[in-house]
């Protein structure tokens, strides 16, 4: 893939650097053959700290607010309601869907929604109204070589022994992602180009078609992957969507799922960017570097798109609208902004506007998407929030209580 990208004129680059456009290897957080995540890196080493208590099997109902100040949390544990008080502040970190749900349940949100649910308003803010998510379109190719990672190959006796003895091999990998090609579909002449499409190459056959109703509903007889077992997938991921949706709640039952309306592909530029990525992906498989594996793009014929010329822009747009899948990298539902930004929920210190002693720290506060995955940015956001909070209380409390 790296050689093929170079043959298309894309350089090898650092996707996390100042000039991300080009090919880069996949960055992972793996340690000694096991996934290293925030729980293992942050929580487990702190389990014995006296100032940390984790209440398992607990479900937060709402934040308790008195006289415009967060004073605690109400939650359910083993079917019983309980409360916990906050002497300093409450930090909400329940994610881009649950965080806004909890805020609205607490009386912080759009006025009409609060009144409709008969929730006493504590602060009128556009909670849930700037939802933004990335979207992915999988391009599956068949090939003659046996490079595909399958369950049978990855769990073979040789791979199991290799993992057991060396903590390396397929079982120690991230599941077949080989690299990324980041594109600037605007063809900007700026020195600091920003990627808006990422092509992810994976040595697997996408199960998207088989795991949904796509084949039965849309494909003509005889199409689809069938019994083909050798191939790879190019995932065309829209990094910087212009489309925005919203989320809301319809009841005061904390276990009822919110209504999520992502409004995918409502902006034409999102469709154009994905089509650009599809065409670049197909060009990539036609380079000299890919000749060895003889990639074949299956002639998928979609019933719903039969009125368009195959492989035309109109045809691809139709296929994208029916078969693209969510990236589930949601941001913006508690958007951060300045004091004059009426579309924001939190300020630059991550404090909820109009409510004292309440912050939100998760992807919901991001005003818009970064040009990549959200994992590393969210970790660094938490690091920054930690610095902000410690700085706030350093003047009042002794440093040894903050370590």
CSV table of C-alpha atoms in Angstrom, one decimal, residues 117-315:
chain,number,residue,atom,x,y,z
A,117,UNK,CA,-40.7,16.5,29.8
A,118,UNK,CA,-41.7,18.7,32.8
A,119,UNK,CA,-38.1,18.9,34.0
A,120,UNK,CA,-37.5,22.1,36.1
A,121,UNK,CA,-35.1,24.2,34.0
A,122,UNK,CA,-31.7,25.0,35.6
A,123,UNK,CA,-29.9,26.3,32.6
A,124,UNK,CA,-31.2,26.8,29.0
A,125,UNK,CA,-28.4,25.6,26.8
A,126,UNK,CA,-28.2,23.9,23.3
A,127,UNK,CA,-27.4,20.4,24.7
A,128,UNK,CA,-27.4,17.7,22.0
A,129,UNK,CA,-27.9,20.1,19.1
A,130,UNK,CA,-24.5,20.1,17.4
A,131,UNK,CA,-24.0,16.3,17.0
A,132,UNK,CA,-21.4,15.4,14.4
A,133,UNK,CA,-20.2,11.9,13.4
A,134,UNK,CA,-17.8,10.5,10.8
A,135,UNK,CA,-19.0,7.9,8.3
A,136,UNK,CA,-17.3,5.0,6.5
A,137,UNK,CA,-17.8,3.4,3.2
A,138,UNK,CA,-16.2,-0.1,2.8
A,139,UNK,CA,-14.7,-1.0,-0.6
A,140,UNK,CA,-14.1,-4.8,-0.8
A,141,UNK,CA,-11.7,-6.3,-3.3
A,142,UNK,CA,-11.0,-10.0,-4.1
A,143,UNK,CA,-7.5,-11.3,-4.8
A,144,UNK,CA,-5.6,-14.4,-5.7
A,145,UNK,CA,-3.0,-14.3,-2.9
A,146,UNK,CA,-3.5,-15.9,0.5
A,147,UNK,CA,-2.8,-12.7,2.6
A,148,UNK,CA,-6.2,-12.3,4.1
A,149,UNK,CA,-6.5,-12.5,7.9
A,150,UNK,CA,-9.2,-14.9,8.7
A,151,UNK,CA,-10.3,-16.4,12.1
A,152,UNK,CA,-8.9,-19.8,11.1
A,153,UNK,CA,-5.5,-18.4,10.2
A,154,UNK,CA,-5.1,-16.0,13.1
A,155,UNK,CA,-6.0,-18.8,15.6
A,156,UNK,CA,-3.9,-21.5,14.0
A,157,UNK,CA,-1.6,-23.6,16.2
A,158,UNK,CA,1.4,-21.8,14.8
A,159,UNK,CA,0.0,-18.4,15.6
A,160,UNK,CA,-1.2,-19.4,19.1
A,161,UNK,CA,2.3,-20.8,19.9
A,162,UNK,CA,3.9,-17.7,18.5
A,163,UNK,CA,1.7,-15.5,20.7
A,164,UNK,CA,2.2,-17.7,23.8
A,165,UNK,CA,6.0,-17.7,23.4
A,166,UNK,CA,6.8,-14.2,22.0
A,167,UNK,CA,3.6,-12.2,22.5
A,168,UNK,CA,3.8,-11.4,18.7
A,169,UNK,CA,2.1,-12.3,15.5
A,170,UNK,CA,-1.5,-12.0,14.3
A,171,UNK,CA,-3.0,-12.4,17.8
A,172,UNK,CA,-0.9,-9.5,19.0
A,173,UNK,CA,-2.0,-7.3,16.2
A,174,UNK,CA,-4.8,-4.8,15.9
A,175,UNK,CA,-6.9,-7.0,13.6
A,176,UNK,CA,-5.4,-6.5,10.2
A,177,UNK,CA,-5.2,-2.8,9.6
A,178,UNK,CA,-2.1,-2.3,7.5
A,179,UNK,CA,-1.9,1.5,7.0
A,180,UNK,CA,-3.7,4.7,6.2
A,181,UNK,CA,-3.7,7.0,3.1
A,182,UNK,CA,-4.9,10.5,4.1
A,183,UNK,CA,-6.3,12.7,1.4
A,184,UNK,CA,-7.1,16.4,1.0
A,185,UNK,CA,-10.0,16.3,-1.4
A,186,UNK,CA,-10.1,20.1,-1.7
A,187,UNK,CA,-6.6,19.9,-3.4
A,188,UNK,CA,-5.6,22.9,-1.3
A,189,UNK,CA,-2.3,24.6,-2.2
A,190,UNK,CA,-1.8,25.6,1.4
A,191,UNK,CA,1.5,24.5,3.1
A,192,UNK,CA,-0.6,23.1,6.0
A,193,UNK,CA,-3.0,20.8,4.2
A,194,UNK,CA,-5.6,19.1,6.3
A,195,UNK,CA,-6.9,15.6,5.5
A,196,UNK,CA,-10.7,15.2,5.1
A,197,UNK,CA,-10.6,11.5,3.9
A,198,UNK,CA,-8.8,8.6,5.3
A,199,UNK,CA,-8.4,5.3,3.4
A,200,UNK,CA,-7.8,2.5,5.8
A,201,UNK,CA,-6.4,-0.7,4.3
A,202,UNK,CA,-7.3,-3.9,6.1
A,203,UNK,CA,-6.2,-7.4,5.2
A,204,UNK,CA,-9.7,-8.7,5.8
A,205,UNK,CA,-12.9,-9.1,3.8
A,206,UNK,CA,-15.5,-6.7,5.1
A,207,UNK,CA,-18.4,-8.5,6.7
A,208,UNK,CA,-20.6,-5.4,6.3
A,209,UNK,CA,-22.6,-6.9,3.4
A,210,UNK,CA,-23.2,-10.2,5.1
A,211,UNK,CA,-24.0,-8.8,8.6
A,212,UNK,CA,-26.8,-6.6,7.3
A,213,UNK,CA,-29.8,-6.8,5.1
A,214,UNK,CA,-27.8,-5.2,2.3
A,215,UNK,CA,-27.4,-8.3,0.2
A,216,UNK,CA,-31.0,-9.4,0.3
A,217,UNK,CA,-32.5,-5.9,0.0
A,218,UNK,CA,-30.3,-4.3,-2.7
A,219,UNK,CA,-28.1,-6.7,-4.6
A,220,UNK,CA,-29.2,-8.6,-7.7
A,221,UNK,CA,-28.9,-12.4,-7.6
A,222,UNK,CA,-25.4,-13.8,-8.0
A,223,UNK,CA,-23.7,-10.7,-6.6
A,224,UNK,CA,-21.8,-10.2,-3.3
A,225,UNK,CA,-18.8,-11.9,-1.8
A,226,UNK,CA,-20.4,-15.4,-1.9
A,227,UNK,CA,-17.8,-18.0,-0.9
A,228,UNK,CA,-14.7,-15.9,-1.7
A,229,UNK,CA,-12.3,-16.0,1.2
A,230,UNK,CA,-9.3,-14.0,-0.1
A,231,UNK,CA,-9.4,-10.3,-0.3
A,232,UNK,CA,-8.9,-7.0,1.4
A,233,UNK,CA,-11.0,-3.9,2.3
A,234,UNK,CA,-10.4,-0.2,1.8
A,235,UNK,CA,-12.5,1.7,4.3
A,236,UNK,CA,-13.2,5.2,3.0
A,237,UNK,CA,-13.6,7.3,6.2
A,238,UNK,CA,-15.0,10.8,6.1
A,239,UNK,CA,-12.8,12.7,8.7
A,240,UNK,CA,-14.3,16.2,8.6
A,241,UNK,CA,-18.0,16.0,7.9
A,242,UNK,CA,-19.9,19.2,7.3
A,243,UNK,CA,-23.2,17.5,8.2
A,244,UNK,CA,-24.6,17.9,11.7
A,245,UNK,CA,-27.4,16.2,13.6
A,246,UNK,CA,-28.8,16.2,17.1
A,247,UNK,CA,-29.9,14.0,19.9
A,248,UNK,CA,-32.7,14.3,22.4
A,249,UNK,CA,-34.5,12.4,25.1
A,250,UNK,CA,-38.2,11.5,25.1
A,251,UNK,CA,-38.7,10.5,28.7
A,252,UNK,CA,-37.3,10.9,32.2
A,253,UNK,CA,-36.5,7.2,32.5
A,254,UNK,CA,-32.7,7.1,32.6
A,255,UNK,CA,-32.7,3.7,31.0
A,256,UNK,CA,-34.7,4.8,27.9
A,257,UNK,CA,-32.4,5.3,24.9
A,258,UNK,CA,-32.0,8.8,23.5
A,259,UNK,CA,-33.2,9.7,20.1
A,260,UNK,CA,-30.2,10.2,17.8
A,261,UNK,CA,-30.6,11.9,14.4
A,262,UNK,CA,-27.1,12.2,13.0
A,263,UNK,CA,-28.2,13.7,9.7
A,264,UNK,CA,-25.5,11.9,7.8
A,265,UNK,CA,-24.7,13.2,4.3
A,266,UNK,CA,-27.1,16.1,4.4
A,267,UNK,CA,-24.2,18.4,3.1
A,268,UNK,CA,-23.3,17.8,-0.5
A,269,UNK,CA,-19.6,18.3,0.2
A,270,UNK,CA,-19.6,15.1,2.3
A,271,UNK,CA,-20.8,13.0,-0.6
A,272,UNK,CA,-18.2,14.6,-2.9
A,273,UNK,CA,-15.4,13.9,-0.5
A,274,UNK,CA,-16.3,10.2,-0.1
A,275,UNK,CA,-16.6,9.7,-3.9
A,276,UNK,CA,-13.2,11.3,-4.2
A,277,UNK,CA,-11.9,8.7,-1.7
A,278,UNK,CA,-13.6,5.8,-3.5
A,279,UNK,CA,-12.0,6.8,-6.9
A,280,UNK,CA,-8.6,7.2,-5.2
A,281,UNK,CA,-9.0,3.8,-3.6
A,282,UNK,CA,-9.7,2.2,-7.0
A,283,UNK,CA,-6.8,4.0,-8.6
A,284,UNK,CA,-4.6,2.7,-5.8
A,285,UNK,CA,-5.5,-0.9,-6.6
A,286,UNK,CA,-4.5,-0.3,-10.2
A,287,UNK,CA,-0.9,0.7,-9.5
A,288,UNK,CA,2.0,-1.5,-10.3
A,289,UNK,CA,2.5,-2.3,-6.6
A,290,UNK,CA,-0.9,-4.1,-6.5
A,291,UNK,CA,-0.4,-6.2,-9.6
A,292,UNK,CA,1.0,-9.1,-7.7
A,293,UNK,CA,-2.2,-9.7,-5.8
A,294,UNK,CA,-4.4,-9.0,-8.9
A,295,UNK,CA,-7.1,-7.2,-7.0
A,296,UNK,CA,-10.7,-7.4,-8.4
A,297,UNK,CA,-13.4,-5.0,-7.6
A,298,UNK,CA,-16.6,-7.1,-7.5
A,299,UNK,CA,-19.3,-5.8,-9.8
A,300,UNK,CA,-21.9,-5.1,-7.1
A,301,UNK,CA,-25.2,-4.3,-8.7
A,302,UNK,CA,-27.6,-2.5,-6.4
A,303,UNK,CA,-31.3,-2.8,-7.1
A,304,UNK,CA,-31.9,0.6,-5.5
A,305,UNK,CA,-29.3,2.3,-7.7
A,306,UNK,CA,-30.1,0.6,-11.0
A,307,UNK,CA,-31.3,3.8,-12.5
A,308,UNK,CA,-27.8,5.2,-12.5
A,309,UNK,CA,-24.8,4.3,-14.7
A,310,UNK,CA,-22.5,1.9,-12.8
A,311,UNK,CA,-19.5,3.7,-11.3
A,312,UNK,CA,-20.8,7.1,-12.1
A,313,UNK,CA,-20.9,9.8,-9.4
A,314,UNK,CA,-24.6,9.5,-9.2
A,315,UNK,CA,-24.3,5.7,-8.8
